[in-house]
Coordinates of N, CA and C in Angstrom, one line a residue:
M17 N 25.3 2.7 21.9 CA 24.7 1.6 21.2 C 24.1 2.2 19.9
L18 N 24.2 1.5 18.8 CA 23.7 2.0 17.5 C 22.2 2.2 17.5
L19 N 21.4 1.4 18.2 CA 20.0 1.6 18.2 C 19.6 2.9 18.9
E20 N 20.3 3.2 20.0 CA 20.0 4.4 20.8 C 20.4 5.6 19.9
E21 N 21.5 5.5 19.1 CA 21.9 6.6 18.3 C 20.8 6.9 17.2
V22 N 20.3 5.8 16.6 CA 19.2 5.9 15.6 C 18.0 6.5 16.2
R23 N 17.6 6.0 17.4 CA 16.4 6.6 18.0 C 16.5 8.1 18.3
A24 N 17.7 8.5 18.7 CA 18.0 9.9 19.0 C 17.9 10.8 17.8
N25 N 18.3 10.2 16.6 CA 18.3 11.0 15.4 C 18.0 10.1 14.2
P26 N 16.8 9.7 14.0 CA 16.5 8.8 12.9 C 16.8 9.4 11.5
Q27 N 16.8 10.7 11.4 CA 17.0 11.4 10.1 C 18.4 11.2 9.6
Q28 N 19.4 10.8 10.5 CA 20.7 10.6 10.0 C 20.9 9.5 9.0
I29 N 20.0 8.6 9.0 CA 20.0 7.5 8.0 C 19.7 8.1 6.6
L30 N 18.6 8.9 6.6 CA 18.2 9.4 5.3 C 19.2 10.5 4.8
Q31 N 19.9 11.1 5.7 CA 20.8 12.2 5.3 C 22.2 11.7 4.9
S32 N 22.4 10.4 5.1 CA 23.7 9.8 4.8 C 23.8 9.5 3.3
D33 N 25.0 9.1 2.9 CA 25.2 8.7 1.5 C 25.0 7.2 1.3
A34 N 24.6 6.5 2.4 CA 24.4 5.1 2.3 C 23.3 4.7 1.2
E35 N 23.6 3.6 0.6 CA 22.6 3.1 -0.4 C 21.3 2.7 0.2
D36 N 21.3 2.1 1.3 CA 20.1 1.7 2.0 C 20.5 1.5 3.5
I37 N 19.5 1.1 4.3 CA 19.7 0.9 5.7 C 20.8 -0.1 6.1
H38 N 20.9 -1.1 5.3 CA 21.9 -2.2 5.5 C 23.3 -1.6 5.3
S39 N 23.5 -0.9 4.3 CA 24.8 -0.3 4.0 C 25.1 0.7 5.1
W40 N 24.1 1.4 5.6 CA 24.3 2.4 6.7 C 24.8 1.7 7.9
V41 N 24.1 0.6 8.3 CA 24.4 -0.1 9.5 C 25.9 -0.7 9.4
E42 N 26.2 -1.2 8.2 CA 27.5 -1.8 8.0 C 28.6 -0.6 8.1
G43 N 28.3 0.5 7.6 CA 29.2 1.6 7.7 C 29.4 2.1 9.1
K44 N 28.3 2.2 9.9 CA 28.4 2.6 11.3 C 29.2 1.5 12.1
L45 N 29.0 0.3 11.8 CA 29.7 -0.8 12.5 C 31.2 -0.7 12.2
I46 N 31.6 -0.4 11.0 CA 33.0 -0.2 10.6 C 33.6 1.0 11.3
D47 N 32.8 2.1 11.4 CA 33.2 3.2 12.2 C 33.5 2.9 13.6
K48 N 32.6 2.1 14.2 CA 32.7 1.8 15.6 C 33.7 0.7 16.0
V49 N 33.8 -0.3 15.2 CA 34.7 -1.5 15.6 C 35.8 -1.7 14.6
G50 N 35.9 -0.9 13.5 CA 37.0 -1.1 12.6 C 36.7 -2.2 11.5
Q51 N 37.7 -2.8 11.1 CA 37.6 -3.8 10.0 C 36.7 -5.0 10.4
L52 N 36.6 -5.2 11.6 CA 35.7 -6.3 12.1 C 34.3 -6.1 11.6
G53 N 33.8 -4.9 11.5 CA 32.5 -4.6 11.0 C 32.2 -5.1 9.6
K54 N 33.3 -5.3 8.8 CA 33.1 -5.8 7.5 C 32.7 -7.3 7.5
K55 N 32.8 -7.9 8.6 CA 32.4 -9.4 8.7 C 30.9 -9.5 8.9
L56 N 30.2 -8.5 8.9 CA 28.7 -8.5 9.0 C 28.1 -9.4 8.0
H57 N 28.7 -9.4 6.8 CA 28.1 -10.2 5.7 C 28.6 -11.7 5.7
T58 N 29.6 -12.0 6.5 CA 30.2 -13.4 6.4 C 29.1 -14.4 6.6
G59 N 28.9 -15.2 5.5 CA 28.0 -16.3 5.6 C 26.5 -15.9 5.4
R60 N 26.3 -14.7 5.1 CA 24.9 -14.2 5.0 C 24.7 -13.3 3.8
S61 N 23.7 -13.5 3.1 CA 23.4 -12.6 1.9 C 22.6 -11.4 2.4
R62 N 22.4 -10.4 1.6 CA 21.6 -9.3 1.9 C 20.2 -9.7 2.3
N63 N 19.7 -10.7 1.5 CA 18.3 -11.2 1.8 C 18.2 -11.8 3.1
D64 N 19.2 -12.5 3.5 CA 19.2 -13.1 4.9 C 19.2 -12.0 5.9
Q65 N 19.9 -11.0 5.7 CA 19.9 -9.8 6.7 C 18.6 -9.2 6.7
V66 N 18.0 -9.0 5.6 CA 16.6 -8.3 5.5 C 15.6 -9.2 6.3
A67 N 15.7 -10.5 6.1 CA 14.7 -11.4 6.7 C 15.0 -11.4 8.2
T68 N 16.2 -11.4 8.7 CA 16.5 -11.3 10.1 C 16.1 -10.0 10.7
D69 N 16.4 -8.9 10.0 CA 15.9 -7.6 10.5 C 14.4 -7.5 10.7
L70 N 13.7 -8.0 9.7 CA 12.2 -8.0 9.7 C 11.7 -8.9 10.9
K71 N 12.3 -10.0 11.1 CA 11.9 -10.9 12.2 C 12.2 -10.2 13.5
L72 N 13.3 -9.6 13.7 CA 13.6 -8.9 14.9 C 12.7 -7.8 15.2
W73 N 12.4 -7.0 14.1 CA 11.4 -5.9 14.2 C 10.1 -6.4 14.6
C74 N 9.6 -7.5 14.0 CA 8.3 -8.1 14.3 C 8.2 -8.5 15.8
K75 N 9.3 -9.2 16.2 CA 9.3 -9.6 17.6 C 9.2 -8.5 18.6
E76 N 9.9 -7.4 18.3 CA 9.9 -6.2 19.2 C 8.5 -5.6 19.1
T77 N 8.0 -5.4 17.9 CA 6.7 -4.8 17.8 C 5.5 -5.6 18.4
V78 N 5.6 -6.9 18.3 CA 4.6 -7.8 19.0 C 4.7 -7.6 20.5
R79 N 5.9 -7.5 21.0 CA 6.1 -7.3 22.4 C 5.5 -6.0 22.9
E80 N 5.7 -5.0 22.1 CA 5.1 -3.7 22.4 C 3.6 -3.7 22.3
L81 N 3.0 -4.4 21.3 CA 1.6 -4.5 21.2 C 1.0 -5.3 22.4
L82 N 1.6 -6.4 22.8 CA 1.1 -7.2 23.9 C 1.1 -6.3 25.2
T83 N 2.2 -5.5 25.4 CA 2.2 -4.6 26.6 C 1.1 -3.6 26.5
A84 N 0.8 -3.0 25.4 CA -0.3 -2.1 25.2 C -1.6 -2.7 25.4
N85 N -1.7 -4.0 24.9 CA -3.0 -4.7 25.1 C -3.3 -5.0 26.6
R86 N -2.2 -5.4 27.3 CA -2.4 -5.6 28.7 C -2.8 -4.3 29.5
Q87 N -2.2 -3.2 29.1 CA -2.5 -1.9 29.7 C -4.0 -1.6 29.4
L88 N -4.4 -1.8 28.2 CA -5.8 -1.5 27.8 C -6.7 -2.4 28.6
Q89 N -6.4 -3.7 28.8 CA -7.3 -4.6 29.5 C -7.3 -4.2 31.0
S90 N -6.2 -3.8 31.6 CA -6.2 -3.3 33.0 C -7.1 -2.1 33.1
A91 N -7.0 -1.1 32.2 CA -7.8 0.1 32.2 C -9.3 -0.3 32.1
L92 N -9.6 -1.2 31.3 CA -11.0 -1.6 31.1 C -11.6 -2.3 32.4
V93 N -10.7 -3.1 33.0 CA -11.2 -3.8 34.2 C -11.4 -2.8 35.3
E94 N -10.5 -1.8 35.4 CA -10.6 -0.8 36.5 C -11.9 0.0 36.2
T95 N -12.2 0.4 34.9 CA -13.4 1.1 34.6 C -14.6 0.3 34.9
A96 N -14.6 -1.0 34.6 CA -15.7 -1.8 34.9 C -16.0 -1.9 36.5
R97 N -14.9 -2.0 37.2 CA -15.0 -2.1 38.7 C -15.6 -0.8 39.2
A98 N -15.2 0.3 38.7 CA -15.6 1.6 39.1 C -17.1 1.9 38.7
N99 N -17.6 1.2 37.7 CA -18.9 1.4 37.2 C -19.7 0.1 37.2
Q100 N -19.7 -0.6 38.4 CA -20.3 -1.9 38.5 C -21.8 -1.9 38.2
D101 N -22.5 -0.8 38.6 CA -23.9 -0.7 38.4 C -24.4 0.0 37.2
A102 N -23.4 0.4 36.4 CA -23.8 1.2 35.2 C -24.5 0.3 34.1
V103 N -25.5 1.0 33.5 CA -26.2 0.3 32.4 C -26.0 1.2 31.2
M104 N -26.0 0.5 30.0 CA -25.8 1.3 28.8 C -26.7 0.6 27.7
P105 N -26.9 1.3 26.7 CA -27.8 0.7 25.6 C -27.0 -0.3 24.8
G106 N -27.6 -1.5 24.7 CA -27.0 -2.5 23.8 C -27.4 -2.2 22.4
Y107 N -26.6 -2.7 21.5 CA -26.9 -2.4 20.1 C -27.1 -3.7 19.3
T108 N -27.9 -3.7 18.4 CA -28.1 -4.8 17.4 C -28.4 -4.2 16.1
H109 N -27.7 -4.7 15.1 CA -27.9 -4.2 13.7 C -27.7 -2.7 13.7
L110 N -26.7 -2.2 14.4 CA -26.4 -0.7 14.5 C -27.5 0.1 15.1
Q111 N -28.5 -0.5 15.8 CA -29.6 0.2 16.4 C -29.6 -0.1 17.9
R112 N -30.0 0.9 18.7 CA -30.1 0.6 20.1 C -31.1 -0.5 20.4
A113 N -30.8 -1.3 21.3 CA -31.7 -2.4 21.7 C -31.9 -2.4 23.2
Q114 N -31.9 -3.5 23.8 CA -32.2 -3.5 25.3 C -31.0 -3.0 26.1
P115 N -31.3 -2.5 27.3 CA -30.2 -2.0 28.2 C -29.3 -3.2 28.6
V116 N -28.1 -3.0 28.7 CA -27.1 -4.1 29.1 C -26.3 -3.5 30.2
D117 N -25.8 -4.5 31.1 CA -24.9 -4.1 32.2 C -23.5 -3.8 31.6
F118 N -22.9 -2.8 32.1 CA -21.6 -2.4 31.5 C -20.5 -3.4 31.9
R119 N -20.5 -3.9 33.1 CA -19.4 -4.7 33.5 C -19.3 -6.0 32.7
P120 N -20.4 -6.8 32.4 CA -20.2 -8.0 31.6 C -19.8 -7.6 30.2
L121 N -20.2 -6.5 29.7 CA -19.8 -6.0 28.4 C -18.3 -5.8 28.3
V122 N -17.8 -5.1 29.3 CA -16.3 -4.9 29.4 C -15.6 -6.3 29.5
S123 N -16.2 -7.2 30.3 CA -15.6 -8.5 30.5 C -15.4 -9.2 29.2
R124 N -16.5 -9.1 28.3 CA -16.4 -9.8 27.0 C -15.3 -9.1 26.1
V125 N -15.3 -7.8 26.2 CA -14.2 -7.1 25.4 C -12.9 -7.6 25.8
C126 N -12.6 -7.6 27.1 CA -11.3 -8.1 27.6 C -11.0 -9.5 27.2
R127 N -12.1 -10.4 27.3 CA -11.9 -11.8 26.9 C -11.5 -11.9 25.4
N128 N -12.2 -11.1 24.6 CA -11.9 -11.1 23.1 C -10.6 -10.5 22.8
A129 N -10.1 -9.6 23.7 CA -8.7 -9.0 23.5 C -7.6 -9.9 24.0
G130 N -8.0 -11.1 24.5 CA -7.0 -12.1 25.0 C -6.7 -12.0 26.4
A131 N -7.5 -11.4 27.2 CA -7.3 -11.4 28.7 C -7.4 -12.8 29.3
R132 N -6.5 -13.0 30.2 CA -6.6 -14.3 30.9 C -7.0 -14.2 32.3

């Protein structure tokens, strides 16, 4: 698959003679599937391809961020459970204030991070 090939050696794009990433992809498709690869542009302008590429990249990146966020939330919940009786200094105006319970603090952080 082309994506796996790029992930294995991303420098190949920069080392190629292609004008840009889109020309590189088209060239690779032609190498892999022959003349059918030239139909990549059929009905689409370069700008359409760029917008589609960006949208697909954003969708994948958001998926990765959501996964990382869930992992962070899980780690915070486990830390809160392991330290149920812990107390830490609360802060106001960047100065230490009254002592606060660690668990509710972590709970608020998780809530603000979108935990359900």
